[in-house]
CSV table of N, CA and C in Angstrom, one decimal:
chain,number,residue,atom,x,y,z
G,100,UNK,N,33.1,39.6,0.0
G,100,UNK,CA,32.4,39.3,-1.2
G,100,UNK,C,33.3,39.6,-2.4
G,101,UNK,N,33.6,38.7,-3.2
G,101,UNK,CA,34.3,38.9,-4.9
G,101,UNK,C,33.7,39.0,-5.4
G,102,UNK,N,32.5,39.1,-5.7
G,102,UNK,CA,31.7,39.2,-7.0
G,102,UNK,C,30.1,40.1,-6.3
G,103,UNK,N,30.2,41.1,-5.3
G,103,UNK,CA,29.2,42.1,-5.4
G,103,UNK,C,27.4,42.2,-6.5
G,104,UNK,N,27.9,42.2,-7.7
G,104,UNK,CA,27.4,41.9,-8.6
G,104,UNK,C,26.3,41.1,-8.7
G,105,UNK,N,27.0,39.9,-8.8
G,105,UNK,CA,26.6,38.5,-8.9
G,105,UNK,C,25.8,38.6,-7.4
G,106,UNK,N,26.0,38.5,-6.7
G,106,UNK,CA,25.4,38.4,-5.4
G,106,UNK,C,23.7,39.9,-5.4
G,107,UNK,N,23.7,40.6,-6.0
G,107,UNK,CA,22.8,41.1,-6.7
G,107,UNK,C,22.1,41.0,-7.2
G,108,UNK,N,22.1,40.1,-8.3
G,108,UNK,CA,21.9,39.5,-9.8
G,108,UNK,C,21.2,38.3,-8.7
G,109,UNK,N,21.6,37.4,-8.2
G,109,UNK,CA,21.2,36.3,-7.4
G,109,UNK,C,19.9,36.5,-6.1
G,110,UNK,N,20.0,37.5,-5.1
G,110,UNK,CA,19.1,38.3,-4.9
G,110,UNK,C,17.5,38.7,-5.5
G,111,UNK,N,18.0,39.4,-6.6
G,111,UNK,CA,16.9,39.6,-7.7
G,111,UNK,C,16.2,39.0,-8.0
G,112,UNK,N,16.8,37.6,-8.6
G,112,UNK,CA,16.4,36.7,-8.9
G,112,UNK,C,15.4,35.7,-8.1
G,113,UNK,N,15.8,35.5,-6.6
G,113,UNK,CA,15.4,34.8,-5.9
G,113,UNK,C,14.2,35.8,-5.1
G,114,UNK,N,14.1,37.0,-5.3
G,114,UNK,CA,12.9,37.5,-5.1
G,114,UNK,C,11.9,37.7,-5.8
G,115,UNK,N,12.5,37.8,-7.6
G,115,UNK,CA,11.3,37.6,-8.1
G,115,UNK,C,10.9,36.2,-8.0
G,116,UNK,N,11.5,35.1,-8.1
G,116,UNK,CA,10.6,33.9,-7.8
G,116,UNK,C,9.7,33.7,-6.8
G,117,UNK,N,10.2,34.5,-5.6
G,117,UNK,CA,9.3,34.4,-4.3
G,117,UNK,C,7.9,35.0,-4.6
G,118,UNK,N,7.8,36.3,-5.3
G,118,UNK,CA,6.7,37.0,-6.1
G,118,UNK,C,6.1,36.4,-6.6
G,119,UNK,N,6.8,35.6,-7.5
G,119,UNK,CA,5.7,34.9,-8.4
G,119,UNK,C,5.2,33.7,-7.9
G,120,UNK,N,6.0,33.3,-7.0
G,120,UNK,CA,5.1,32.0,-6.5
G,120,UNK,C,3.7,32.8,-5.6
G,121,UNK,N,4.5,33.4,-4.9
G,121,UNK,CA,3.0,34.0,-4.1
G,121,UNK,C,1.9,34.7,-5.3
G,122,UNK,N,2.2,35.3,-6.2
G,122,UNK,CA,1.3,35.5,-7.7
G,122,UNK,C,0.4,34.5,-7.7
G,123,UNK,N,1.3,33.6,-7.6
G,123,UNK,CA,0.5,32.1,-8.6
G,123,UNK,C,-0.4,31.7,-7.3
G,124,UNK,N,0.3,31.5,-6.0
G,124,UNK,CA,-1.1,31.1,-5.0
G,124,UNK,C,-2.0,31.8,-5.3
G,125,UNK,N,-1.8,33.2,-5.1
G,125,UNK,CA,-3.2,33.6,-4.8
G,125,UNK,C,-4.4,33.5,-5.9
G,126,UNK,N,-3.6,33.2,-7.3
G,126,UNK,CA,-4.7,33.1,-8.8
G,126,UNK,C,-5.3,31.6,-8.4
G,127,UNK,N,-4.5,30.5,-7.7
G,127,UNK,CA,-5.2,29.3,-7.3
G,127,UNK,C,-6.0,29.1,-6.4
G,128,UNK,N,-5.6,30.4,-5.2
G,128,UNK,CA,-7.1,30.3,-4.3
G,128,UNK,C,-7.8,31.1,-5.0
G,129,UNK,N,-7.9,31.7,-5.9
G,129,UNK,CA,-9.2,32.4,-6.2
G,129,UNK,C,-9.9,32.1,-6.8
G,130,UNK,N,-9.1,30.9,-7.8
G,130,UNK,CA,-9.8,29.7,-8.7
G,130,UNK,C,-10.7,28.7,-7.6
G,131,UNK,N,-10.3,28.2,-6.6
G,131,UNK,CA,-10.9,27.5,-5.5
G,131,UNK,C,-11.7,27.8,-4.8
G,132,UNK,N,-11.6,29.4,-4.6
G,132,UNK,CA,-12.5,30.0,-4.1
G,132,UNK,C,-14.3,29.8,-5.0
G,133,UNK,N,-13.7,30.6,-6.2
G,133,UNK,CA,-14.9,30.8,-7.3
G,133,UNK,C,-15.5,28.9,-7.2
G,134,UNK,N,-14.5,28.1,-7.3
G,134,UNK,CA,-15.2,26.7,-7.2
G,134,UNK,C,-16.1,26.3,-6.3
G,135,UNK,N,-16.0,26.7,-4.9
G,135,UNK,CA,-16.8,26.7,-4.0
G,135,UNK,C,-17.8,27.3,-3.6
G,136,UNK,N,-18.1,28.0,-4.6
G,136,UNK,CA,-19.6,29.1,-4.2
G,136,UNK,C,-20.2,28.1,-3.8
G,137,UNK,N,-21.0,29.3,-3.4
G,137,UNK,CA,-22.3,28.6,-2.9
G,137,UNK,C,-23.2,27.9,-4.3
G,138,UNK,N,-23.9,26.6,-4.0
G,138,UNK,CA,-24.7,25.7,-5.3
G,138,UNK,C,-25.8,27.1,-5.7
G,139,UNK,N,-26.4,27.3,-7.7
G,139,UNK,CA,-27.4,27.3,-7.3
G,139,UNK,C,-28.3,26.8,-7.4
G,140,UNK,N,-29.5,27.6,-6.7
G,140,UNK,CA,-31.1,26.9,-6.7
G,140,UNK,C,-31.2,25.8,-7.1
G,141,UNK,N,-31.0,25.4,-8.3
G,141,UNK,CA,-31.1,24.7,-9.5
G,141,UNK,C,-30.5,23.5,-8.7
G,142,UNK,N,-29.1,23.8,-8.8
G,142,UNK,CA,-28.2,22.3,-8.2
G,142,UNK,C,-28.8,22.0,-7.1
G,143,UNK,N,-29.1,22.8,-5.8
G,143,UNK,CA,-29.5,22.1,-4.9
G,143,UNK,C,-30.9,21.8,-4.6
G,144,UNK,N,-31.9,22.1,-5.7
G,144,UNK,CA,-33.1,21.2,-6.2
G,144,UNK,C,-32.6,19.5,-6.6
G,145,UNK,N,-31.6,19.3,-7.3
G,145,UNK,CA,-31.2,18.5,-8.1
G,145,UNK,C,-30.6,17.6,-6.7
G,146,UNK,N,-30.0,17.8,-5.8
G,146,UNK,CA,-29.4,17.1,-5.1
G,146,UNK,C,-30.8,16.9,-4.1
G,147,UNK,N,-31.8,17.5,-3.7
G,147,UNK,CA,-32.5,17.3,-2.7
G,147,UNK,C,-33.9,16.8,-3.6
G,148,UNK,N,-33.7,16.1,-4.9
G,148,UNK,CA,-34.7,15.6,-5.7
G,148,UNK,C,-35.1,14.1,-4.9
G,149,UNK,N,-36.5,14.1,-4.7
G,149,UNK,CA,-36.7,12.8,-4.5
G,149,UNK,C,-36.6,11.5,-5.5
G,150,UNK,N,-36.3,10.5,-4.8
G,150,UNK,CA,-36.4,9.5,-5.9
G,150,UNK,C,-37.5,8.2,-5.4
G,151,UNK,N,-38.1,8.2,-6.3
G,151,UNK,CA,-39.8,7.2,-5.7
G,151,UNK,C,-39.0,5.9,-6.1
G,152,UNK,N,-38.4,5.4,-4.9
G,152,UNK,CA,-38.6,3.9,-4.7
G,152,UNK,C,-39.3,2.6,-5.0
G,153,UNK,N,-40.6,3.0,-6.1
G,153,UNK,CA,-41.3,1.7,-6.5
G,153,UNK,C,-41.2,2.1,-8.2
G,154,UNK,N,-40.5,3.2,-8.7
G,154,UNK,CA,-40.4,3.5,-10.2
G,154,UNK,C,-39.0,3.3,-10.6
G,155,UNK,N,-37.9,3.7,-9.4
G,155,UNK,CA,-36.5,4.0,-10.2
G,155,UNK,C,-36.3,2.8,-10.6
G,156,UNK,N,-35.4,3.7,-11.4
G,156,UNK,CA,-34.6,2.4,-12.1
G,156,UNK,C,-33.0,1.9,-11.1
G,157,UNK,N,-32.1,1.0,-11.4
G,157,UNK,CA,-31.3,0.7,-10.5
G,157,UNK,C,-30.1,1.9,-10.6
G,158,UNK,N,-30.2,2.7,-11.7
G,158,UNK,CA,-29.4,3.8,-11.9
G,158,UNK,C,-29.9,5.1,-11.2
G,159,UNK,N,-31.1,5.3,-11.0
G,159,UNK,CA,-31.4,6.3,-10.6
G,159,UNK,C,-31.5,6.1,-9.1
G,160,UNK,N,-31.7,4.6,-8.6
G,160,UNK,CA,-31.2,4.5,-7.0
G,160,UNK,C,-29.8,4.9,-6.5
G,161,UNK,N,-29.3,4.5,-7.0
G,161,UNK,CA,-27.8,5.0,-6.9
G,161,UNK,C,-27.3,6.4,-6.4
G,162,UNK,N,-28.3,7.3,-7.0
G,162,UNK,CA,-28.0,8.4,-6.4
G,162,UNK,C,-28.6,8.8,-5.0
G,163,UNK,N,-29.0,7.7,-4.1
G,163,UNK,CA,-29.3,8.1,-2.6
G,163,UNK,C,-27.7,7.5,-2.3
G,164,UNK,N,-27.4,8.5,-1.0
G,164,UNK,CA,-26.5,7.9,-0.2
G,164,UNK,C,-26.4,6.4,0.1
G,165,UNK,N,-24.7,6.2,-0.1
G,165,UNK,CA,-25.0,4.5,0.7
G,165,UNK,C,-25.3,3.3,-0.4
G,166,UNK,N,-26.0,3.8,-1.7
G,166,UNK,CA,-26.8,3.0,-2.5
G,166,UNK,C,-25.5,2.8,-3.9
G,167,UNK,N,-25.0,2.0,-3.9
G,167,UNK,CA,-24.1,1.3,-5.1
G,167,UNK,C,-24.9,0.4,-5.7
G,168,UNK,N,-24.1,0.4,-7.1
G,168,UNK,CA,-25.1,-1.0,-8.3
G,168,UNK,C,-25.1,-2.0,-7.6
G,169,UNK,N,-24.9,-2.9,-6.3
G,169,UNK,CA,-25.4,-3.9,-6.2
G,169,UNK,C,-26.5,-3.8,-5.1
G,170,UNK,N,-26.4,-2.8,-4.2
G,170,UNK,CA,-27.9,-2.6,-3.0
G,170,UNK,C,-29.1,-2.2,-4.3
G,171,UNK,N,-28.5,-1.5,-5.3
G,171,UNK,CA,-29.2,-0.7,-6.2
G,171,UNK,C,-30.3,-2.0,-7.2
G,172,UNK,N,-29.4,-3.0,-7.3
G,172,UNK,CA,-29.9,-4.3,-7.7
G,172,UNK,C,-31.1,-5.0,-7.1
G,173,UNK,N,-30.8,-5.1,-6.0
G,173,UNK,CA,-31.2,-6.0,-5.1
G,173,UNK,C,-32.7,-5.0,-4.6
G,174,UNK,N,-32.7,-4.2,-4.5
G,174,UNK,CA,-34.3,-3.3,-4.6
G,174,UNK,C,-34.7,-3.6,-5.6
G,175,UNK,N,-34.2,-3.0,-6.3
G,175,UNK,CA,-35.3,-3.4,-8.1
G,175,UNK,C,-35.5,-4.8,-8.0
G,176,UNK,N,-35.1,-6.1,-7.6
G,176,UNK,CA,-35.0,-7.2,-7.7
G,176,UNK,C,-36.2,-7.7,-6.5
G,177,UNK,N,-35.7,-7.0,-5.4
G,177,UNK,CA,-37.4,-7.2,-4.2
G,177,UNK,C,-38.5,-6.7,-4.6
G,178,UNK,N,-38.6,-5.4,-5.6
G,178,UNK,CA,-39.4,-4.6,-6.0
G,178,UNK,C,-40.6,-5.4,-6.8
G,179,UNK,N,-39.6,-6.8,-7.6
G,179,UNK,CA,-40.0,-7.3,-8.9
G,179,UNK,C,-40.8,-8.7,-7.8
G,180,UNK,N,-40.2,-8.8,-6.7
G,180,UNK,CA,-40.6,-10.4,-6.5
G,180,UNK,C,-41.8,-9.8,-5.6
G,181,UNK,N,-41.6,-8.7,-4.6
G,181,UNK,CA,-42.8,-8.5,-3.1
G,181,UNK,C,-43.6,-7.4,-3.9
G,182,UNK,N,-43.4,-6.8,-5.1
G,182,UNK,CA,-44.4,-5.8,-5.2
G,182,UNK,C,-43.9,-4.7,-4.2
G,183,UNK,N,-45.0,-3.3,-4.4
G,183,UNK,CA,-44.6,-2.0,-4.5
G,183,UNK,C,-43.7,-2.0,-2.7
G,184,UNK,N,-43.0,-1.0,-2.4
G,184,UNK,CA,-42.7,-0.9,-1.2
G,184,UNK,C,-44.0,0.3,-0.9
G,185,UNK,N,-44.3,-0.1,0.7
G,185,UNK,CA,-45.6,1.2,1.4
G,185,UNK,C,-44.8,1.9,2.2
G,186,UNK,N,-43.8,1.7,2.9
G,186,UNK,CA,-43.0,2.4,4.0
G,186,UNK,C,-41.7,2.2,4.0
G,187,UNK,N,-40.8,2.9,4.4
G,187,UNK,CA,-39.6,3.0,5.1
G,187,UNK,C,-39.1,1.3,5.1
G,188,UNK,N,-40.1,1.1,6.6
G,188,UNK,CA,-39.5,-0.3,7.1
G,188,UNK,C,-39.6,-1.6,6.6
G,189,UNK,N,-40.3,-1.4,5.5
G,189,UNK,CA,-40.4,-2.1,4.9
G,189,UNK,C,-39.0,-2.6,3.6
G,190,UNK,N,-38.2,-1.4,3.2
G,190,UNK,CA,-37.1,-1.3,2.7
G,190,UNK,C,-36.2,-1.9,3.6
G,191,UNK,N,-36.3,-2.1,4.2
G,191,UNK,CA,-34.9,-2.9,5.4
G,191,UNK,C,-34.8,-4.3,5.2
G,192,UNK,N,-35.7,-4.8,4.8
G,192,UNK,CA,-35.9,-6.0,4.5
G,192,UNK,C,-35.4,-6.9,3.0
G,193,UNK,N,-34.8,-5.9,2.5
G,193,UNK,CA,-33.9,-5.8,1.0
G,193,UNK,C,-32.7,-6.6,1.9
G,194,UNK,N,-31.5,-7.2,1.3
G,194,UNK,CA,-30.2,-7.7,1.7
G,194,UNK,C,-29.3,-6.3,1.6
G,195,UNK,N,-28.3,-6.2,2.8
G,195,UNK,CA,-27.8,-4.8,2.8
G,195,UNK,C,-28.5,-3.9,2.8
G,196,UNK,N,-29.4,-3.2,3.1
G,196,UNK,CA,-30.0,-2.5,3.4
G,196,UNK,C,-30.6,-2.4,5.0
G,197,UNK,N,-29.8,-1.7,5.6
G,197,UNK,CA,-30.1,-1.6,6.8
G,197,UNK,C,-30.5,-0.2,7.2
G,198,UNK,N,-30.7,0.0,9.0
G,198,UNK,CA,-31.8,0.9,9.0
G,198,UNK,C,-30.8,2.6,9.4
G,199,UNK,N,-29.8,2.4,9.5
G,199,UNK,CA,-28.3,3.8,9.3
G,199,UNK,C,-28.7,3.9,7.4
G,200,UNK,N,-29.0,3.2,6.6
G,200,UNK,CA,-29.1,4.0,5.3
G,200,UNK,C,-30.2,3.9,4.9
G,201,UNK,N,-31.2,4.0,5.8
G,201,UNK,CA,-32.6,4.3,5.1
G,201,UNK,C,-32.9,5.5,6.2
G,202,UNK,N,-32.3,5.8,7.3
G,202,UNK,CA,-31.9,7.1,7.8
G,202,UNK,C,-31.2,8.2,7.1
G,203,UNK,N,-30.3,7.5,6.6
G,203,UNK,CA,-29.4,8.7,5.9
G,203,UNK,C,-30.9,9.3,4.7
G,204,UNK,N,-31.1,8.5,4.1
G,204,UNK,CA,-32.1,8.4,2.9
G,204,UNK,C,-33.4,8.7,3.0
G,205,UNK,N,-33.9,8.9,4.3
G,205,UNK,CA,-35.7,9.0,4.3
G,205,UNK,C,-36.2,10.5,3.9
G,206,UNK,N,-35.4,11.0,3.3
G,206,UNK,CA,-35.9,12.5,3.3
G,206,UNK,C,-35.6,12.6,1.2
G,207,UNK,N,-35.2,11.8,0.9
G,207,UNK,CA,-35.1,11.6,-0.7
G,207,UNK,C,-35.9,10.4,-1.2
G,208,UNK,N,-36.7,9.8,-0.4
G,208,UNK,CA,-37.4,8.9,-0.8
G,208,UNK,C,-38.8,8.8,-0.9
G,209,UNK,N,-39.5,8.7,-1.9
G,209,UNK,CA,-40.6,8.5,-1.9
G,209,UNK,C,-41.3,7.6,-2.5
G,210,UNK,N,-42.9,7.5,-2.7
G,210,UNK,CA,-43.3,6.1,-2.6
G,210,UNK,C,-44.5,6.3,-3.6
């Protein structure tokens, strides 16, 4: 070794970066962590809110699984020509709407 020193100085160096990168993980899992609590009350009222299928609008269908602005259309649009929906199976009868997403959906829907 010619330069003892330097070889020190380089050391040092390359351990504080190792520090500090492990510093910085653990401030980002504990930011990820805090992000993932558990929901509360409140939010998971809000996600397990029903939505009555003969009132919504095409925006507020949207928020069942499965349901994008054009299935979202096409209900309001059956809604307008057959009149109220009474059941489930009777929603299948919309275009795109089949009976895997009025499964996913039967527990947010009401009438």
């Amino acid at each position: 070794m010619k330069h003892p020193f330097l070889m020190g100085v380089m050391c040092a160096c390359a351990l504080s970066v190792v520090i500090s990168a492990s510093s910085e993980a653990k401030q980002v899992s504990t930011a990820d962590a805090k992000q993932t609590q558990v929901p509360t009350k409140a939010a998971q009222e809000s996600k397990q809110a029903k939505v009555n299928i003969n009132k919504a609008s095409a925006t507020e269908l949207q928020q069942l699984k499965g349901i994008g602005e054009s299935k979202a259309k096409a209900i309001v649009e059956y809604r307008a020509k057959n009149g109220k929906f009474s059941n489930l199976e009777q929603l299948s009868q919309v275009s795109g709407v089949g009976d895997k997403l009025i499964e996913q959906n039967a527990k947010q829907i009401s009438f």
